GROMACS .gro file of N, CA and C in nm:
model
  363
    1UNK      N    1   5.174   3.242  -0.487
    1UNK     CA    2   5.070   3.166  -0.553
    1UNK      C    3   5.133   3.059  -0.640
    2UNK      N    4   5.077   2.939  -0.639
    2UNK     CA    5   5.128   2.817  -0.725
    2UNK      C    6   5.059   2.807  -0.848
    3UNK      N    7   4.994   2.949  -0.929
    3UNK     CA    8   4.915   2.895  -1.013
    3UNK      C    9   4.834   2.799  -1.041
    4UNK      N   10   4.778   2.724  -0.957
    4UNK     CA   11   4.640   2.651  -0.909
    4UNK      C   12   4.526   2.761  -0.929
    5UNK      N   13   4.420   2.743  -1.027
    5UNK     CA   14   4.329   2.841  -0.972
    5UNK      C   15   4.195   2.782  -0.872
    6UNK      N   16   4.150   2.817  -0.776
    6UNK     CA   17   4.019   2.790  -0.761
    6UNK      C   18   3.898   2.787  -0.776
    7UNK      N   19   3.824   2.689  -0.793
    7UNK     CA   20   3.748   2.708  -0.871
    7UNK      C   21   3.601   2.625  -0.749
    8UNK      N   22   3.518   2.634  -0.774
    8UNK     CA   23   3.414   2.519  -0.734
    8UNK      C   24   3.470   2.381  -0.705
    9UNK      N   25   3.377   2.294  -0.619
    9UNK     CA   26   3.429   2.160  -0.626
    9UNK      C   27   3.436   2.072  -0.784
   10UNK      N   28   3.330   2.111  -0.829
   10UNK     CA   29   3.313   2.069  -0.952
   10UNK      C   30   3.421   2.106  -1.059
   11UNK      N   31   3.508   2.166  -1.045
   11UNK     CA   32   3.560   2.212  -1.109
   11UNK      C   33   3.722   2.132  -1.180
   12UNK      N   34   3.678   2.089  -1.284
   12UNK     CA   35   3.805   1.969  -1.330
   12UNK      C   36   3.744   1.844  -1.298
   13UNK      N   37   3.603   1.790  -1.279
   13UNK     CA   38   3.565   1.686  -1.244
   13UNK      C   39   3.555   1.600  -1.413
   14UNK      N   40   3.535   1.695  -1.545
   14UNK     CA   41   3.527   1.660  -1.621
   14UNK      C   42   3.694   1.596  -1.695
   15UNK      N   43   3.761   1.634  -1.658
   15UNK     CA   44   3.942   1.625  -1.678
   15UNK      C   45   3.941   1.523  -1.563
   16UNK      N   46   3.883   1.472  -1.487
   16UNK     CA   47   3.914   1.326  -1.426
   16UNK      C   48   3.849   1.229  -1.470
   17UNK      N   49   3.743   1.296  -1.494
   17UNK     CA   50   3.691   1.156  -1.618
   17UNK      C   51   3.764   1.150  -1.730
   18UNK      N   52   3.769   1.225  -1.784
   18UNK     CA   53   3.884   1.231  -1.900
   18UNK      C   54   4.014   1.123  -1.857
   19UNK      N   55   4.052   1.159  -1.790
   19UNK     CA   56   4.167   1.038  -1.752
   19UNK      C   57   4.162   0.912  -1.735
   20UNK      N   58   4.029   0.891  -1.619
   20UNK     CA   59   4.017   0.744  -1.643
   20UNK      C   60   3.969   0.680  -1.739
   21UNK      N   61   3.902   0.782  -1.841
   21UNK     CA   62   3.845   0.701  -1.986
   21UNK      C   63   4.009   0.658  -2.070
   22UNK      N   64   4.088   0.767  -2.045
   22UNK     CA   65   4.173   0.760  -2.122
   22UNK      C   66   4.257   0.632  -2.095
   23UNK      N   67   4.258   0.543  -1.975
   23UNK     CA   68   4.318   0.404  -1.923
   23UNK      C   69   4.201   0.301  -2.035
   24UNK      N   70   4.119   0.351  -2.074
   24UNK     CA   71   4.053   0.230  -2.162
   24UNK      C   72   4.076   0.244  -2.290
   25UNK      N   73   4.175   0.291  -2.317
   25UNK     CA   74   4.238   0.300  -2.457
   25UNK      C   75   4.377   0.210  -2.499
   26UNK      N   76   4.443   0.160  -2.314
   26UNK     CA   77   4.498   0.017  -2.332
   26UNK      C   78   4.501  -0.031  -2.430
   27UNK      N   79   4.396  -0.157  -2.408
   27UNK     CA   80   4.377  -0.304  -2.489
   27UNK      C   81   4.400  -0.204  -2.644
   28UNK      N   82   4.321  -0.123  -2.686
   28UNK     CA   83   4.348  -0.101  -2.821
   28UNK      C   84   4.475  -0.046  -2.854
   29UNK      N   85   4.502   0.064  -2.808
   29UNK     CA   86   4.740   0.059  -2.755
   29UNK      C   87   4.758  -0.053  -2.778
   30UNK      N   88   4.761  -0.174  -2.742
   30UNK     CA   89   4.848  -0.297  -2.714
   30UNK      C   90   4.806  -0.310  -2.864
   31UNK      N   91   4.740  -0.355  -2.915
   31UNK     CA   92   4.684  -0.364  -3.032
   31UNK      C   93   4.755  -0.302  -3.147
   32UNK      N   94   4.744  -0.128  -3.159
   32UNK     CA   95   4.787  -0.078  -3.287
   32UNK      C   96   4.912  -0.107  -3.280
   33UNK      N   97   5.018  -0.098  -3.096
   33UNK     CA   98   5.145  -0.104  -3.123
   33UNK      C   99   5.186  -0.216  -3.155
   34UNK      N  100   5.127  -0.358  -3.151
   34UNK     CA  101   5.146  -0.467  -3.204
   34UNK      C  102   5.145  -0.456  -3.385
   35UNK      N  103   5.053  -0.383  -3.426
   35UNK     CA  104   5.057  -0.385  -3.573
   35UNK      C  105   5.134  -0.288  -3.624
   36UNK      N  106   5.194  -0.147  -3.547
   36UNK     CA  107   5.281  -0.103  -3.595
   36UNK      C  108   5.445  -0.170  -3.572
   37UNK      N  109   5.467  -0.233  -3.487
   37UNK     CA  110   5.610  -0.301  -3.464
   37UNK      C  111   5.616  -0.405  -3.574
   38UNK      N  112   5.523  -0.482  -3.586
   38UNK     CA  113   5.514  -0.589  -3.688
   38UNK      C  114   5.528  -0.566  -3.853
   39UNK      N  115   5.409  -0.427  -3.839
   39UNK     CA  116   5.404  -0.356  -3.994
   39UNK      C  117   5.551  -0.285  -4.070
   40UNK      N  118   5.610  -0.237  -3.946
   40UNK     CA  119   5.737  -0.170  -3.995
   40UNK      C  120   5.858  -0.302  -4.006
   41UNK      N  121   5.877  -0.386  -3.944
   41UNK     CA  122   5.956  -0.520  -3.949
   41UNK      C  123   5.948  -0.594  -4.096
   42UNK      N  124   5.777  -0.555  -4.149
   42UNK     CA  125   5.745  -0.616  -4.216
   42UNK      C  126   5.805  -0.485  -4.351
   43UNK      N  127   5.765  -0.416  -4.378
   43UNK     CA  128   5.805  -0.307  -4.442
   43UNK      C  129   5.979  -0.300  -4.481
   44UNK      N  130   6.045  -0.340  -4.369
   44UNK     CA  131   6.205  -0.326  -4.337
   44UNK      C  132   6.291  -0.448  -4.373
   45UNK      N  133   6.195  -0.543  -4.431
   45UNK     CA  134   6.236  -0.662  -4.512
   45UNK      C  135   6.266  -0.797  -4.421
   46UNK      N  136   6.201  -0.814  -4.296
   46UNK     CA  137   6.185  -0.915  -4.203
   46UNK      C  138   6.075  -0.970  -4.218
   47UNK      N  139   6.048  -1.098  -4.268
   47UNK     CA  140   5.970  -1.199  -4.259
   47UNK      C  141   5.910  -1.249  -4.118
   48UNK      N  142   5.755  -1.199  -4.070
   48UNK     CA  143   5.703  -1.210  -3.953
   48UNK      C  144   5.688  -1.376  -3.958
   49UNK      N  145   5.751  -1.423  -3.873
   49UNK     CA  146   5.746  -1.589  -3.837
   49UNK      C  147   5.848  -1.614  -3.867
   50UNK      N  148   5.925  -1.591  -3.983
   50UNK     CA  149   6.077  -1.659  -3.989
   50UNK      C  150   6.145  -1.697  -3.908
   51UNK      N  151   6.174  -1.783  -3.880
   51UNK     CA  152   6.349  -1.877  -3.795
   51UNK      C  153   6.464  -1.769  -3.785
   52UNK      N  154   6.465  -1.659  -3.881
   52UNK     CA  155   6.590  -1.593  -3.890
   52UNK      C  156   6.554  -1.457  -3.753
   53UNK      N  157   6.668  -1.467  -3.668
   53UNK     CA  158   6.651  -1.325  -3.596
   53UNK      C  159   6.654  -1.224  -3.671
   54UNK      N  160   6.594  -1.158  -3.639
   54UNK     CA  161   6.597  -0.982  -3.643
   54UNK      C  162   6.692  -0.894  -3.607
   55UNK      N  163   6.790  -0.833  -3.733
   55UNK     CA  164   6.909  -0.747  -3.688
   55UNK      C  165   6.840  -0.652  -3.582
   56UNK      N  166   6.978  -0.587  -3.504
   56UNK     CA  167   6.982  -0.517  -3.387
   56UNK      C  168   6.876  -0.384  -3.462
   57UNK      N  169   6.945  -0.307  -3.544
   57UNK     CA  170   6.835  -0.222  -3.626
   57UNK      C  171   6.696  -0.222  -3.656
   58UNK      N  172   6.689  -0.311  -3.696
   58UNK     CA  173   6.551  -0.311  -3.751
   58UNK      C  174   6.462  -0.321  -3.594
   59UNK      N  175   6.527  -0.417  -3.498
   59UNK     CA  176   6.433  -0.450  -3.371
   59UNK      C  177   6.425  -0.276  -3.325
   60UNK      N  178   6.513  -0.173  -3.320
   60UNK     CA  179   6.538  -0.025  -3.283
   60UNK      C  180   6.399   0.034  -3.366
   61UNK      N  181   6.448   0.035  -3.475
   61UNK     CA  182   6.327   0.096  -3.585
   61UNK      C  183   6.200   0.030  -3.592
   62UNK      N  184   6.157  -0.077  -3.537
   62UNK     CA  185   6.027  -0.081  -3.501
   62UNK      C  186   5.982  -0.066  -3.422
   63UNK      N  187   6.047  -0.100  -3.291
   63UNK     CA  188   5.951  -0.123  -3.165
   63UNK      C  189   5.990   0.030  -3.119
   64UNK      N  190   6.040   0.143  -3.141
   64UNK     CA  191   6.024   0.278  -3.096
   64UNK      C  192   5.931   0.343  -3.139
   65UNK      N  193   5.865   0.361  -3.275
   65UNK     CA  194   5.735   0.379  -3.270
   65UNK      C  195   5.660   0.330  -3.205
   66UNK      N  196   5.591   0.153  -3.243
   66UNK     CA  197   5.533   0.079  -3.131
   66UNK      C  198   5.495   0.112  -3.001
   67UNK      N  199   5.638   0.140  -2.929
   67UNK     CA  200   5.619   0.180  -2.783
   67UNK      C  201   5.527   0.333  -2.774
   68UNK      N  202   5.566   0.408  -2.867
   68UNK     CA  203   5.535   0.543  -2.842
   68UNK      C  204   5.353   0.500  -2.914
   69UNK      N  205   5.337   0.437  -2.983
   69UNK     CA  206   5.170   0.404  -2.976
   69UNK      C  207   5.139   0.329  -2.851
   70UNK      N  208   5.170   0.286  -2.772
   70UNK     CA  209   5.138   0.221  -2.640
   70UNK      C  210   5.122   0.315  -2.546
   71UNK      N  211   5.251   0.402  -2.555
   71UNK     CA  212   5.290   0.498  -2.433
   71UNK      C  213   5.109   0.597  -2.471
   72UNK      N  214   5.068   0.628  -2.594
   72UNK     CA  215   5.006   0.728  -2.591
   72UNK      C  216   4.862   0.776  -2.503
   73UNK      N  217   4.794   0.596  -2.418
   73UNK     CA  218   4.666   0.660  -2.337
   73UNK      C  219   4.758   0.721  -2.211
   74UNK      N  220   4.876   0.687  -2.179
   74UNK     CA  221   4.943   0.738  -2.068
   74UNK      C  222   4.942   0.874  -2.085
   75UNK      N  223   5.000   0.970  -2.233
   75UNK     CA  224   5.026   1.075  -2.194
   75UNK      C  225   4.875   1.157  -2.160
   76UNK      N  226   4.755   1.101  -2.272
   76UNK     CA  227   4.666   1.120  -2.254
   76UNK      C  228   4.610   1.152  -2.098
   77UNK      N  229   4.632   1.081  -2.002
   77UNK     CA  230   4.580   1.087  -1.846
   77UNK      C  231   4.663   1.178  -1.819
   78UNK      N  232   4.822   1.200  -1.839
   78UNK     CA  233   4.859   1.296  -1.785
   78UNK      C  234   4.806   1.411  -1.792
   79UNK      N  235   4.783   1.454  -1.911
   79UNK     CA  236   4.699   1.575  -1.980
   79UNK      C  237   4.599   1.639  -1.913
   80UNK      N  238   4.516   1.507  -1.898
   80UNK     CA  239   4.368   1.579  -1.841
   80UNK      C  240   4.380   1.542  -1.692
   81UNK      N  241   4.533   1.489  -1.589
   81UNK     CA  242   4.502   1.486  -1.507
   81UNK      C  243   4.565   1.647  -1.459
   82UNK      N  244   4.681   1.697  -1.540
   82UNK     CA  245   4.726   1.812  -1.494
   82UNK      C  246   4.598   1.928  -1.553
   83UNK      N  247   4.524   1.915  -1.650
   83UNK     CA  248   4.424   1.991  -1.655
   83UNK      C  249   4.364   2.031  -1.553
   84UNK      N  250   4.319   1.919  -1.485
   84UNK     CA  251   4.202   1.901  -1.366
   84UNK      C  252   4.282   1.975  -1.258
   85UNK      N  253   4.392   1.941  -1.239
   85UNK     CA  254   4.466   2.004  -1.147
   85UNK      C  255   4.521   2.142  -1.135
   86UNK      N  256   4.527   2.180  -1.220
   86UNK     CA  257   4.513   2.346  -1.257
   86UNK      C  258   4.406   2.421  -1.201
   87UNK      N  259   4.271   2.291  -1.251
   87UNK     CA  260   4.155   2.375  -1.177
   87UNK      C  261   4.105   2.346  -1.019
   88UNK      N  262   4.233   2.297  -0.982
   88UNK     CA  263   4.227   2.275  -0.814
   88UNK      C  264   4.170   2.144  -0.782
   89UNK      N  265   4.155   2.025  -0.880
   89UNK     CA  266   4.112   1.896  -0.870
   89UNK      C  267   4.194   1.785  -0.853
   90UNK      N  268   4.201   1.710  -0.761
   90UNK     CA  269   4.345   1.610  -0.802
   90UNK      C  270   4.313   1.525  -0.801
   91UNK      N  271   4.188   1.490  -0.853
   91UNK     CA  272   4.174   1.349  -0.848
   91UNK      C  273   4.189   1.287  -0.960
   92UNK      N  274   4.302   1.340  -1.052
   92UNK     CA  275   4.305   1.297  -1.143
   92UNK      C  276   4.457   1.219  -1.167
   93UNK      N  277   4.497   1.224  -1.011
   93UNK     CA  278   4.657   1.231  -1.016
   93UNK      C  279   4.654   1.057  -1.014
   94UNK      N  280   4.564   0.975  -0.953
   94UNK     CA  281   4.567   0.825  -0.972
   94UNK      C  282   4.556   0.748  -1.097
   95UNK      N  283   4.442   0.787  -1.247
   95UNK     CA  284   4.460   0.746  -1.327
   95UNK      C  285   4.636   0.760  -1.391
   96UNK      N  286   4.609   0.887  -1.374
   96UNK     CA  287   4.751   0.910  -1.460
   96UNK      C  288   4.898   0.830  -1.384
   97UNK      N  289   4.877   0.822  -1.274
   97UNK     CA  290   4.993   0.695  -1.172
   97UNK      C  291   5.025   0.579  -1.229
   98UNK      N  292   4.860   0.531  -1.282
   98UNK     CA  293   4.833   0.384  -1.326
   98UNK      C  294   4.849   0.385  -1.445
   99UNK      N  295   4.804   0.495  -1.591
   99UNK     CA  296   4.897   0.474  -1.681
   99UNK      C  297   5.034   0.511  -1.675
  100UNK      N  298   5.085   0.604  -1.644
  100UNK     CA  299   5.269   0.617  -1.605
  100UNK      C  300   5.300   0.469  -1.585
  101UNK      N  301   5.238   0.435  -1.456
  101UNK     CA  302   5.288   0.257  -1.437
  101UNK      C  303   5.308   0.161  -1.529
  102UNK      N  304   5.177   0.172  -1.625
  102UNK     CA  305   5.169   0.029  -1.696
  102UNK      C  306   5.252   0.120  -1.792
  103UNK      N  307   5.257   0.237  -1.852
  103UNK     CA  308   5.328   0.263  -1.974
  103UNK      C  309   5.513   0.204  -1.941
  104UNK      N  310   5.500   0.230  -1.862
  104UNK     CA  311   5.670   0.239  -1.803
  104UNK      C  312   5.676   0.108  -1.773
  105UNK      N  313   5.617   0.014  -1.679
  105UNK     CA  314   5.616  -0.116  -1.756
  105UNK      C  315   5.662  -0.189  -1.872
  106UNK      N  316   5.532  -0.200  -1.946
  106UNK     CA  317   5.604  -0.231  -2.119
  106UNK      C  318   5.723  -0.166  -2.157
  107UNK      N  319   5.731  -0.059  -2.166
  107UNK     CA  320   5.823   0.001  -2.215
  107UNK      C  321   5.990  -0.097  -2.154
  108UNK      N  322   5.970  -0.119  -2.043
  108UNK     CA  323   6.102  -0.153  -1.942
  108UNK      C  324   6.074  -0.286  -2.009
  109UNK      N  325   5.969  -0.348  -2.047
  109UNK     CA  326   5.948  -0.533  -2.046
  109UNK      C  327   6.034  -0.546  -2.164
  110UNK      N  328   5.962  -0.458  -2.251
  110UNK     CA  329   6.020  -0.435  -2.410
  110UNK      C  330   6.176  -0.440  -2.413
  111UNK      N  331   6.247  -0.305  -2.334
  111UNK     CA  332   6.360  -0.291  -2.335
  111UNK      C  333   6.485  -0.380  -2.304
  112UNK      N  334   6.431  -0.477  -2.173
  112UNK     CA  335   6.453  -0.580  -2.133
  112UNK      C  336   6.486  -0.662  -2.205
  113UNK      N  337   6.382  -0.756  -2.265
  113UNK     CA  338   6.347  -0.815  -2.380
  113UNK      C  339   6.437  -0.774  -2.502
  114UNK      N  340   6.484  -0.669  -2.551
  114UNK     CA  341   6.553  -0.626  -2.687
  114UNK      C  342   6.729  -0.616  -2.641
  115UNK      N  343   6.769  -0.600  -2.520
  115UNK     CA  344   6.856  -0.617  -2.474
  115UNK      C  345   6.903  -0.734  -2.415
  116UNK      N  346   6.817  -0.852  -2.390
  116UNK     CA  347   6.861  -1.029  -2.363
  116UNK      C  348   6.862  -1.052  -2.509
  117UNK      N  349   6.795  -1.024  -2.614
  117UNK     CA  350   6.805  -1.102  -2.725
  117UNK      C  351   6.927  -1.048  -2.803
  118UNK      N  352   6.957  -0.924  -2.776
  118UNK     CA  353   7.129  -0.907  -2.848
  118UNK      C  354   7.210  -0.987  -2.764
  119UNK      N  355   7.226  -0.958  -2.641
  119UNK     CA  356   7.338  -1.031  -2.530
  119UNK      C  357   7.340  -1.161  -2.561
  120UNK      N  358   7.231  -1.213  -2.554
  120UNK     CA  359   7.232  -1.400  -2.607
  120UNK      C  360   7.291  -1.452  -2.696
  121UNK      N  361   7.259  -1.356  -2.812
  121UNK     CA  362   7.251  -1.416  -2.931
  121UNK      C  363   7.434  -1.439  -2.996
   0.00000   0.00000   0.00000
């Protein structure tokens, strides 16, 4: 047995909605992690707009929270897509694909991005 239980068809239909609601928590992700990367920069004695780059540190110590407020509707879908799937439902395995995707995305754009601006500079 794979520990799957069976259940009705219905069963975990509510844990797939759960998931795809949880992809509309995006735009507001992009959002808080914008004000937490900024807020802690700002906190850490970097002037938001200044001409002056941003030591290697401080870019570390902000944008890792940040990301992890972005990453969070992703883990969310995972959650309720392995919920659903427990109860023998898998249709929950596509939201959670599409946040994994876009989370892992940013995350890579970000990383990208924080690693050309040391190398350049």
């Amino acid at each position: 047995m794979t520990g799957v239980r069976v259940r009705a068809p219905e069963a975990g239909v509510r844990d797939v909605r759960r998931a795809w609601w949880s992809l509309a928590l995006f735009p507001f992700a992009f959002l808080g992690a914008f004000a937490v990367g900024e807020g802690l920069a700002t906190l850490l004695g970097h002037e938001t707009g200044s001409a002056e780059e941003a030591p290697v540190w401080l870019m570390v110590a902000a944008a890792g929270p940040a990301l992890l407020v972005f990453v969070a509707p992703a883990l969310l879908s995972v959650f309720f897509a392995r919920r659903a799937e427990q109860e023998g439902n898998r249709g929950g395995r596509v939201p959670m694909w599409i946040g994994v995707g876009l989370a892992s995305a940013f995350v890579l754009l970000n990383v990208v991005q924080g690693v050309l601006v040391v190398l350049l500079d």
